[in-house]
Amino acid sequence: MNTHNRTLVWLRNDLRLRDNPALFHASQTGQGVVAVYVLCEEFVQRHVMAPARLDFIRRHLTLLSAELAELNIPLVLLREHKAMGIPDKLLSLARRENCDGIYFNAEYPLDELNRDRAVADLFQDSGMHFKRFHDRVILPPGHVRNGQGEPYKVFTAFKRRWLQLASERPMDPHPAPPVQPEDTARVHDAGVPLNKLFDQTALRDLSELWPAGEEEALQRLADFTEERIHRYQQDRDFPALAGTSELSPYLAVGSLSPRQCLNAALRANRGQWDGGNPGAETWIGELVWRDFYQHVSVDFPEVCKHKALQRHTEAFPWRWDEDDLNDWRRGRTGIPIVDAAMRQLAQTGWMHNRLRMVVAMFLTKNLRIDWRLGEAWFMSQLIDGDFAANNGGWQWSASTGTDAAPYFRIFNPVTQSERFDPEGTFIRKYVPELKDLPRKQVHRPPPVAGYPRPMVDLKASRKETIELFKQLNQGPNDDA
Ligand SMILES: Cc1cc2nc3c(=O)[nH]c(=O)nc-3n(C[C@H](O)[C@H](O)[C@H](O)COP(=O)(O)OP(=O)(O)OC[C@H]3O[C@@H](n4cnc5c(N)ncnc54)[C@H](O)[C@@H]3O)c2cc1C
């Protein structure tokens, strides 16, 4: 066994070799690297991690451990009940395996920040070093500020500044780590075997739809940016088309980095950040949305504590109706596009972006059910569940968050359906009860055996919600 001072690399949602700054920089010391992954049962429960997502992580770890082994980097797997037990576990691993420091890539929700601070403090107090890198975002939180040095709550202004700053910075992805010395390749204890790591956790295998791995992710990125990105602008709102990249699961577990996505999009757009092909330009804008919500979760940590970003909306009289909530969850609302979307989520672990907005507004604005219940349900189902994007999307839809459009931001789900699924192709795919209806009826079906009648009057509920929003007093600190 070696006696070198190796570096411990703590892998989390960055399950890849390429463009992984923590892994890359650790590999540069030439002293060897030990990688570790910790499954924290408290986080699995508290953050309502979907069984589909956990299985996706499991499948990624299987591939990654073999790829790391080829580079002489052993992967240790640990399980821990409580997040606050993690620092001690990592420190004893580092000591046992002769590591003199720990590297990791930052995660931004409050619980994760607190956990990482505790790890960093313990390592430093124990005479070891730690280094934190940024890979989950293109520009790190804190970098995009307005003229007064304040964070943005409005996307368009954030994007303008983001484009200015990002286009001035080098964006080259890091290469994969080089092969490490052979005598650094072993560990005393590899921890919990992979086939036992998820023993206490519900898993859902969606491998046919979502094959795991960095190679798969890069191939999908190439397919999208070489073939479909140029039609993104036209196709992206139509759920029956494969108009979007469907890369979100890979970005969520980190088998792909946003910087790799940006580089591929820039190549497709002949190096132009703004302008150029409208598809590529719009898609780059989606990567900015992604950064935006990560920044929001750091700048406004109250959103990590189940609080509305627009404080005055905390007074909104949300309903807590378990039966209505369950009809929505099961795709039995009687509004075909909402039901098709909710069933897409249940069957595939993923939902088209336009439909995420449609079902979120239906839950919050027509059923008037608390957005936090929808947020949690999404996390429990989504293979791409990501705290910042999910919370941001829910608060945006509920008008409690960023770009807090006035209270009237309410989609009519039927109008959306007629516009974005004009032939009813998507509805028929997921709601077989309606498959024989003609195009004209599929959005507003007559009574059909086995299919529910609309559970709510869309017009009346919309009006009622608007009235209730009007009664809220806008606070002085809102909507900066
Ligand atoms: C209520 C609600 C909940 C959401 N929950 C999540 C979630 O848990 N995880 C998640 O990754 N996205 C979430 N989104 C954002 C968006 O719906 C998905 O990122 C997108 O549908 C993923 O599909 P795609 O990879 O084909 O996206 P593309 O259209 O190809 O976009 C490329 C990438 O940009 C990012 N992106 C795109 N739109 C957004 C957005 N509005 N906000 C943040 N990032 C974006 C994603 O990483 C996406 O993979 C949510 C949106 C809403 C309205």
Coordinates of C-alpha atoms and ligand atoms in Angstrom, one line a residue:
M1 CA 0.0 0.0 0.0
N2 CA 1.3 3.4 -0.9
T3 CA 2.4 6.0 1.6
H4 CA 1.8 9.0 -0.6
N5 CA -0.3 12.0 0.4
R6 CA -3.2 11.4 -1.9
T7 CA -6.2 13.8 -2.4
L8 CA -9.7 12.9 -1.5
V9 CA -12.3 13.9 -4.1
W10 CA -15.8 13.9 -2.8
L11 CA -18.2 13.3 -5.7
R12 CA -21.8 14.4 -5.5
N13 CA -23.8 15.7 -8.4
D14 CA -20.8 15.7 -10.7
L15 CA -20.6 12.1 -11.8
R16 CA -18.3 12.4 -14.7
L17 CA -14.6 12.4 -15.6
R18 CA -14.4 15.3 -18.1
D19 CA -14.8 18.9 -17.1
N20 CA -14.9 18.0 -13.5
P21 CA -12.7 20.6 -11.9
A22 CA -12.3 19.0 -8.4
L23 CA -11.3 15.7 -10.0
F24 CA -9.0 17.4 -12.5
H25 CA -7.2 19.6 -10.0
A26 CA -6.7 16.7 -7.6
S27 CA -5.2 14.6 -10.3
Q28 CA -2.6 17.3 -11.0
T29 CA -0.7 16.7 -7.8
G30 CA 0.6 13.4 -9.2
Q31 CA 0.3 11.9 -5.7
G32 CA -2.8 9.9 -6.4
V33 CA -6.6 10.4 -5.9
V34 CA -9.2 8.6 -3.9
A35 CA -12.8 9.3 -4.9
V36 CA -15.7 9.0 -2.5
Y37 CA -19.4 9.1 -2.9
V38 CA -21.7 9.3 0.2
L39 CA -25.3 8.4 0.1
C40 CA -27.0 10.4 2.9
E41 CA -30.3 8.9 4.0
E42 CA -31.4 12.1 5.7
F43 CA -31.0 14.0 2.4
V44 CA -32.8 11.3 0.4
Q45 CA -35.8 11.7 2.7
R46 CA -35.7 15.4 3.4
H47 CA -35.1 16.4 -0.2
V48 CA -37.7 13.9 -1.4
M49 CA -35.3 12.3 -3.9
A50 CA -37.2 10.4 -6.6
P51 CA -36.6 6.6 -6.8
A52 CA -36.0 7.2 -10.6
R53 CA -33.3 9.7 -9.8
L54 CA -31.7 7.5 -7.1
D55 CA -31.5 4.6 -9.6
F56 CA -30.0 6.9 -12.2
I57 CA -27.3 7.8 -9.7
R58 CA -26.7 4.1 -8.9
R59 CA -26.3 3.3 -12.6
H60 CA -23.9 6.3 -13.1
L61 CA -21.8 5.1 -10.1
T62 CA -21.5 1.7 -11.6
L63 CA -20.1 3.0 -14.8
L64 CA -18.0 5.7 -13.2
S65 CA -16.3 3.4 -10.7
A66 CA -15.0 1.3 -13.6
E67 CA -13.9 4.3 -15.5
L68 CA -12.1 5.7 -12.5
A69 CA -10.4 2.3 -11.8
E70 CA -8.9 2.5 -15.3
L71 CA -7.2 5.8 -14.2
N72 CA -6.0 4.1 -10.9
I73 CA -8.5 6.1 -8.9
P74 CA -10.4 4.0 -6.4
L75 CA -14.0 4.9 -5.6
V76 CA -15.1 4.4 -2.0
L77 CA -18.9 4.2 -1.3
L78 CA -20.3 5.3 2.1
R79 CA -23.7 5.5 3.6
E80 CA -24.6 7.9 6.3
H81 CA -27.9 8.5 8.2
K82 CA -27.4 12.1 9.1
A83 CA -25.8 14.9 7.0
M84 CA -23.9 16.1 10.1
G85 CA -22.3 12.7 10.4
I86 CA -20.6 13.2 7.0
P87 CA -17.7 15.4 8.1
D88 CA -16.4 12.8 10.6
K89 CA -16.8 10.0 8.1
L90 CA -14.8 11.8 5.4
L91 CA -12.1 12.8 7.8
S92 CA -11.6 9.2 9.0
L93 CA -11.6 8.0 5.4
A94 CA -9.0 10.6 4.6
R95 CA -6.8 9.6 7.5
R96 CA -7.1 5.9 6.8
E97 CA -6.3 6.2 3.1
N98 CA -3.5 8.6 3.6
C99 CA -5.1 11.7 2.0
D100 CA -3.9 15.1 3.1
G101 CA -6.9 17.1 1.8
I102 CA -10.3 17.1 0.2
Y103 CA -11.6 18.6 -3.1
F104 CA -15.2 19.0 -4.1
N105 CA -17.4 20.9 -6.5
A106 CA -19.8 23.3 -4.9
E107 CA -23.5 22.7 -4.3
Y108 CA -25.7 25.7 -3.5
P109 CA -28.9 24.9 -1.6
L110 CA -28.6 25.9 2.0
D111 CA -28.5 22.3 3.5
E112 CA -25.7 21.4 1.2
L113 CA -23.8 24.7 1.9
N114 CA -24.0 24.0 5.6
R115 CA -22.9 20.4 5.2
D116 CA -19.9 21.5 3.1
R117 CA -18.9 24.2 5.5
A118 CA -18.8 21.7 8.3
V119 CA -16.6 19.4 6.2
A120 CA -14.3 22.3 5.3
D121 CA -14.0 23.4 8.9
L122 CA -13.3 20.0 10.2
F123 CA -10.6 19.3 7.6
Q124 CA -8.9 22.7 8.3
D125 CA -9.1 22.2 12.0
S126 CA -7.4 18.9 11.5
G127 CA -4.5 20.4 9.6
M128 CA -5.8 19.2 6.2
H129 CA -6.6 21.4 3.3
F130 CA -9.8 21.6 1.3
K131 CA -10.6 23.2 -2.1
R132 CA -14.0 24.0 -3.5
F133 CA -14.6 24.5 -7.2
H134 CA -17.6 25.6 -9.3
D135 CA -18.9 23.2 -11.9
R136 CA -22.7 23.3 -11.5
V137 CA -23.0 26.7 -13.0
I138 CA -21.3 28.6 -15.8
L139 CA -20.8 31.7 -13.6
P140 CA -20.5 31.2 -9.9
P141 CA -23.1 32.7 -7.5
G142 CA -22.1 36.2 -6.4
H143 CA -20.6 37.1 -9.8
V144 CA -23.6 38.5 -11.5
R145 CA -24.7 41.8 -9.8
N146 CA -26.5 44.9 -10.7
G147 CA -24.9 48.5 -10.6
Q148 CA -25.5 48.7 -6.9
G149 CA -23.8 45.3 -6.3
E150 CA -27.1 43.6 -5.5
P151 CA -28.4 40.3 -6.8
Y152 CA -31.1 40.2 -9.5
K153 CA -34.6 39.0 -9.0
V154 CA -35.6 39.6 -12.6
F155 CA -34.3 37.2 -15.3
T156 CA -34.0 39.5 -18.3
A157 CA -31.7 41.9 -16.4
F158 CA -29.7 39.0 -15.0
K159 CA -29.3 37.5 -18.5
R160 CA -28.0 40.7 -20.0
R161 CA -25.3 41.0 -17.3
W162 CA -24.6 37.3 -17.4
L163 CA -23.9 37.4 -21.2
Q164 CA -21.6 40.3 -20.8
L165 CA -19.6 38.6 -18.0
A166 CA -19.6 35.1 -19.4
S167 CA -18.5 36.0 -22.9
E168 CA -15.4 37.7 -21.4
R169 CA -14.2 34.6 -19.5
P170 CA -12.4 31.5 -20.7
M171 CA -14.9 28.7 -21.0
D172 CA -12.7 25.8 -22.0
P173 CA -13.8 22.6 -20.3
H174 CA -11.3 20.7 -18.2
P175 CA -9.9 17.5 -19.7
A176 CA -10.4 14.1 -17.9
P177 CA -7.8 13.4 -15.2
P178 CA -4.7 11.6 -16.3
V179 CA -3.9 8.1 -15.2
Q180 CA -2.6 8.1 -11.6
P181 CA 0.5 6.2 -10.4
E182 CA -0.4 2.5 -10.1
D183 CA 0.8 2.3 -6.5
T184 CA -1.9 4.8 -5.5
A185 CA -4.7 2.7 -6.9
R186 CA -5.7 0.7 -3.8
V187 CA -7.7 1.5 -0.6
H188 CA -7.8 -0.3 2.7
D189 CA -11.6 -0.3 2.7
A190 CA -13.8 0.4 -0.3
G191 CA -16.9 1.0 1.9
V192 CA -20.3 -0.4 1.1
P193 CA -20.5 -2.5 -2.0
L194 CA -22.4 -0.8 -4.8
N195 CA -25.1 -3.5 -4.9
K196 CA -25.8 -2.8 -1.2
L197 CA -25.5 1.0 -1.1
F198 CA -29.1 1.6 -2.0
D199 CA -30.5 -1.3 0.0
Q200 CA -32.6 1.0 2.2
T201 CA -33.8 3.2 -0.6
A202 CA -36.6 2.8 -3.1
L203 CA -35.3 2.6 -6.7
R204 CA -37.1 2.8 -10.0
D205 CA -35.3 1.6 -13.1
L206 CA -36.0 3.8 -16.1
S207 CA -32.8 2.7 -17.9
E208 CA -34.6 2.2 -21.2
L209 CA -35.6 5.8 -21.4
W210 CA -32.6 7.2 -19.6
P211 CA -29.5 5.2 -20.2
A212 CA -26.8 6.3 -17.7
G213 CA -23.3 7.5 -18.3
E214 CA -21.0 10.3 -19.4
E215 CA -20.6 8.8 -22.9
E216 CA -24.4 8.7 -23.3
A217 CA -24.7 12.3 -22.1
L218 CA -22.1 13.5 -24.5
Q219 CA -23.6 11.6 -27.4
R220 CA -27.1 13.1 -26.6
L221 CA -25.5 16.6 -26.4
A222 CA -23.8 16.1 -29.8
D223 CA -27.0 14.7 -31.4
F224 CA -29.0 17.7 -30.1
T225 CA -26.5 20.5 -30.9
E226 CA -25.6 19.0 -34.3
E227 CA -29.1 18.2 -35.5
R228 CA -32.0 19.7 -33.5
I229 CA -30.7 22.9 -31.9
H230 CA -31.4 24.9 -35.0
R231 CA -35.1 24.1 -34.7
Y232 CA -35.2 24.6 -31.0
Q233 CA -36.9 28.0 -31.3
Q234 CA -39.8 26.6 -33.4
D235 CA -40.2 23.2 -31.7
R236 CA -39.4 23.7 -28.1
D237 CA -43.0 24.4 -26.9
F238 CA -44.6 21.5 -28.6
P239 CA -44.6 18.5 -26.3
A240 CA -45.4 16.0 -29.0
L241 CA -42.1 16.8 -30.7
A242 CA -38.6 15.9 -29.5
G243 CA -38.0 19.7 -29.7
T244 CA -35.9 20.1 -26.5
S245 CA -32.6 18.5 -25.6
E246 CA -33.9 16.2 -22.8
L247 CA -30.5 16.6 -21.2
S248 CA -31.8 17.8 -17.8
P249 CA -31.4 14.4 -16.1
Y250 CA -27.7 14.3 -17.1
L251 CA -27.2 17.9 -16.0
A252 CA -28.9 17.0 -12.7
V253 CA -26.6 14.1 -11.8
G254 CA -23.7 15.9 -13.4
S255 CA -22.7 13.4 -16.1
L256 CA -22.7 16.5 -18.2
S257 CA -21.6 20.0 -17.2
P258 CA -23.4 23.2 -18.2
R259 CA -20.0 24.5 -19.6
Q260 CA -19.9 21.5 -21.9
C261 CA -23.4 22.4 -23.1
L262 CA -22.5 26.0 -23.6
N263 CA -19.4 25.1 -25.6
A264 CA -21.4 22.8 -27.9
A265 CA -24.1 25.5 -28.4
L266 CA -21.5 28.1 -29.2
R267 CA -19.9 25.7 -31.8
A268 CA -23.4 25.3 -33.3
N269 CA -23.8 29.1 -33.3
R270 CA -20.4 29.8 -34.9
G271 CA -19.1 31.2 -31.6
Q272 CA -21.9 33.7 -31.2
W273 CA -23.4 34.2 -27.7
D274 CA -26.2 36.4 -28.7
G275 CA -27.7 36.5 -32.1
G276 CA -26.8 34.0 -34.8
N277 CA -29.1 31.1 -35.1
P278 CA -32.3 31.7 -33.1
G279 CA -32.4 28.1 -31.9
A280 CA -28.9 28.1 -30.5
E281 CA -29.4 31.6 -29.1
T282 CA -32.6 30.6 -27.3
W283 CA -31.0 27.4 -26.0
I284 CA -28.1 29.3 -24.5
G285 CA -30.8 31.4 -22.8
E286 CA -32.1 28.2 -21.1
L287 CA -28.6 27.6 -19.7
V288 CA -28.7 31.1 -18.3
W289 CA -32.1 30.3 -16.6
R290 CA -30.4 27.4 -15.1
D291 CA -27.6 29.6 -13.7
F292 CA -30.2 32.2 -12.6
Y293 CA -32.1 29.8 -10.3
Q294 CA -28.8 28.5 -8.8
H295 CA -27.8 32.1 -8.0
V296 CA -31.2 32.8 -6.5
S297 CA -30.9 29.9 -4.1
V298 CA -27.6 31.4 -2.8
D299 CA -28.6 35.0 -2.8
F300 CA -32.0 34.4 -1.2
P301 CA -31.5 31.4 1.0
E302 CA -35.0 31.8 2.5
V303 CA -36.3 30.0 -0.6
C304 CA -34.4 26.9 0.7
K305 CA -36.6 27.1 3.8
H306 CA -39.9 26.7 2.0
K307 CA -40.4 30.4 2.0
A308 CA -41.8 32.5 -0.9
L309 CA -39.2 34.9 -2.5
Q310 CA -41.9 37.6 -2.6
R311 CA -42.5 37.8 1.0
H312 CA -45.9 39.4 0.9
T313 CA -47.3 36.4 -0.9
E314 CA -46.8 34.3 2.2
A315 CA -50.2 35.7 3.2
F316 CA -51.9 34.1 0.2
P317 CA -54.7 31.8 1.3
W318 CA -53.6 28.5 -0.3
R319 CA -55.9 25.5 0.0
W320 CA -54.8 22.2 1.4
D321 CA -57.2 19.8 -0.3
E322 CA -55.8 16.2 -0.2
D323 CA -58.4 14.8 -2.7
D324 CA -57.9 17.6 -5.2
L325 CA -54.1 17.2 -4.8
N326 CA -54.4 13.5 -5.4
D327 CA -56.5 13.9 -8.6
W328 CA -53.8 16.3 -9.9
R329 CA -51.0 13.9 -8.9
R330 CA -52.7 11.0 -10.6
G331 CA -53.6 12.8 -13.8
R332 CA -57.4 12.7 -13.1
T333 CA -58.3 16.4 -13.2
G334 CA -60.6 16.1 -16.3
I335 CA -58.4 18.7 -18.1
P336 CA -56.7 16.5 -20.8
I337 CA -53.4 18.4 -21.2
V338 CA -52.9 18.5 -17.5
D339 CA -53.6 14.8 -17.1
A340 CA -51.4 13.9 -20.1
A341 CA -48.6 15.9 -18.5
M342 CA -49.0 14.4 -15.1
R343 CA -49.0 10.9 -16.6
Q344 CA -45.9 11.7 -18.6
L345 CA -44.2 12.5 -15.3
A346 CA -45.5 9.3 -13.7
Q347 CA -44.4 7.1 -16.6
T348 CA -41.1 8.7 -17.7
G349 CA -39.8 10.6 -14.6
W350 CA -39.7 13.7 -16.8
M351 CA -42.0 16.4 -18.1
H352 CA -41.8 18.8 -20.9
N353 CA -41.0 22.4 -19.8
R354 CA -44.2 24.0 -21.1
L355 CA -46.3 21.4 -19.4
R356 CA -44.4 21.9 -16.1
M357 CA -45.6 25.5 -16.3
V358 CA -49.2 24.5 -17.3
V359 CA -49.6 21.9 -14.5
A360 CA -48.0 24.2 -11.9
M361 CA -50.3 27.1 -12.8
F362 CA -53.3 24.8 -12.8
L363 CA -52.5 23.5 -9.3
T364 CA -51.7 26.9 -7.8
K365 CA -54.0 29.3 -9.7
N366 CA -57.0 27.1 -10.6
L367 CA -57.0 24.7 -7.6
R368 CA -55.3 27.3 -5.4
I369 CA -53.2 24.5 -3.8
D370 CA -50.0 25.6 -2.1
W371 CA -47.1 25.5 -4.5
R372 CA -44.9 23.8 -1.9
L373 CA -47.1 20.6 -2.3
G374 CA -46.5 20.7 -6.1
E375 CA -42.8 21.3 -5.6
A376 CA -42.5 18.3 -3.3
W377 CA -44.5 16.1 -5.6
F378 CA -42.3 17.0 -8.6
M379 CA -39.1 16.2 -6.6
S380 CA -40.6 12.8 -5.6
Q381 CA -41.1 11.9 -9.3
L382 CA -38.5 13.7 -11.4
I383 CA -35.4 12.0 -12.7
D384 CA -34.0 15.5 -13.2
G385 CA -35.1 16.8 -9.8
D386 CA -32.9 19.8 -9.0
F387 CA -33.8 22.0 -6.0
A388 CA -33.0 25.4 -7.5
A389 CA -34.7 24.8 -10.9
N390 CA -37.7 23.2 -9.4
N391 CA -38.2 25.7 -6.6
G392 CA -37.6 28.5 -9.1
G393 CA -40.1 27.0 -11.6
W394 CA -42.7 26.5 -9.0
Q395 CA -42.4 30.0 -7.4
W396 CA -42.4 31.6 -10.9
S397 CA -45.6 29.7 -11.8
A398 CA -47.2 30.5 -8.5
S399 CA -46.3 34.3 -8.8
T400 CA -44.4 34.1 -5.5
G401 CA -40.9 34.1 -7.0
T402 CA -38.6 35.8 -9.5
D403 CA -40.0 37.8 -12.3
A404 CA -43.1 38.0 -10.1
A405 CA -45.3 39.0 -12.9
P406 CA -48.3 40.6 -11.6
Y407 CA -51.0 38.3 -10.3
F408 CA -52.5 37.8 -13.7
R409 CA -49.9 35.3 -14.9
I410 CA -52.3 32.4 -15.4
F411 CA -52.2 30.1 -18.4
N412 CA -55.5 28.7 -19.5
P413 CA -54.6 25.0 -19.8
V414 CA -57.1 24.4 -22.6
T415 CA -55.9 27.3 -24.7
Q416 CA -52.3 26.1 -24.1
S417 CA -53.4 22.7 -25.2
E418 CA -55.0 23.9 -28.4
R419 CA -52.0 26.0 -29.2
F420 CA -49.1 23.6 -28.4
D421 CA -50.7 20.2 -29.0
P422 CA -53.0 21.2 -31.9
E423 CA -53.6 17.7 -33.2
G424 CA -54.0 16.3 -29.7
T425 CA -51.1 13.8 -30.4
F426 CA -49.5 14.3 -27.0
I427 CA -52.8 14.0 -25.2
R428 CA -53.8 10.8 -27.0
K429 CA -50.4 9.2 -26.2
Y430 CA -50.8 9.6 -22.4
V431 CA -54.6 9.7 -22.0
P432 CA -55.8 6.6 -23.9
E433 CA -59.4 7.2 -22.7
L434 CA -59.5 10.0 -25.2
K435 CA -57.6 8.4 -28.1
D436 CA -60.6 8.1 -30.3
L437 CA -61.8 11.6 -30.0
P438 CA -61.5 13.9 -33.0
R439 CA -59.0 16.8 -32.9
K440 CA -61.8 19.3 -32.1
Q441 CA -63.0 17.5 -29.0
V442 CA -59.7 16.2 -27.5
H443 CA -58.9 19.4 -25.7
R444 CA -62.5 19.8 -24.2
P445 CA -63.9 16.3 -24.3
P446 CA -67.6 15.5 -24.0
P447 CA -68.4 12.9 -21.3
V448 CA -66.3 9.8 -22.0
A449 CA -66.6 6.6 -20.0
G450 CA -63.8 6.2 -17.5
Y451 CA -62.5 9.8 -17.9
P452 CA -63.4 12.4 -15.2
R453 CA -65.3 15.6 -15.9
P454 CA -63.2 18.8 -15.3
M455 CA -62.7 19.1 -11.5
V456 CA -62.8 22.9 -11.5
D457 CA -64.4 25.7 -13.5
L458 CA -61.3 27.3 -15.1
K459 CA -62.9 30.8 -15.6
A460 CA -64.4 31.2 -12.1
S461 CA -61.3 29.8 -10.3
R462 CA -59.0 32.1 -12.3
K463 CA -61.2 35.1 -11.4
E464 CA -61.2 34.1 -7.7
T465 CA -57.4 33.7 -7.6
I466 CA -56.9 37.1 -9.2
E467 CA -59.1 38.7 -6.6
L468 CA -57.2 37.0 -3.8
F469 CA -53.8 38.1 -5.2
K470 CA -55.2 41.7 -5.5
Q471 CA -55.9 41.7 -1.8
L472 CA -52.3 41.0 -0.9
N473 CA -50.2 44.0 0.1
Q474 CA -47.0 44.3 -1.9
G475 CA -44.2 44.5 0.6
P476 CA -41.5 47.2 0.3
N477 CA -38.7 44.7 -0.3
D478 CA -40.4 42.7 -3.0
D479 CA -39.6 42.6 -6.7
A480 CA -36.3 44.4 -6.6
Ligands
LIG1 C1 -42.6 24.0 -12.2 C2 -41.3 23.7 -12.8 C3 -40.4 22.8 -12.2 C4 -39.2 22.5 -12.8 N1 -38.3 21.6 -12.2 C5 -37.1 21.3 -12.7 C6 -36.2 20.4 -12.1 O1 -36.5 19.9 -11.0 N2 -35.0 20.2 -12.7 C7 -34.6 20.8 -13.9 O2 -33.5 20.5 -14.4 N3 -35.4 21.7 -14.4 C8 -36.7 22.0 -13.9 N4 -37.5 22.9 -14.5 C9 -37.0 23.6 -15.7 C10 -37.3 23.0 -17.1 O3 -38.6 22.6 -17.1 C11 -36.4 21.7 -17.4 O4 -35.1 22.0 -17.1 C12 -36.6 21.3 -18.8 O5 -37.9 20.9 -19.1 C13 -35.7 20.1 -19.1 O6 -35.8 19.7 -20.4 P1 -34.7 19.8 -21.4 O7 -33.4 19.2 -20.9 O8 -35.2 19.2 -22.7 O9 -34.5 21.3 -21.6 P2 -33.9 22.3 -22.7 O10 -35.1 23.1 -23.2 O11 -33.2 21.5 -23.7 O12 -32.9 23.2 -21.9 C14 -31.6 22.9 -21.7 C15 -31.2 22.9 -20.2 O13 -31.4 24.2 -19.7 C16 -31.9 24.1 -18.4 N5 -33.2 24.8 -18.3 C17 -34.1 24.9 -19.3 N6 -35.2 25.6 -18.8 C18 -34.9 25.9 -17.6 C19 -35.7 26.6 -16.6 N7 -36.8 27.2 -16.8 N8 -35.1 26.7 -15.4 C20 -33.9 26.2 -15.1 N9 -33.2 25.5 -16.0 C21 -33.7 25.4 -17.2 C22 -32.0 22.6 -18.0 O14 -30.9 22.2 -17.4 C23 -32.1 22.0 -19.4 O15 -31.7 20.7 -19.4 C24 -38.8 23.2 -14.0 C25 -39.6 24.1 -14.6 C26 -40.9 24.3 -14.0 C27 -41.8 25.3 -14.6

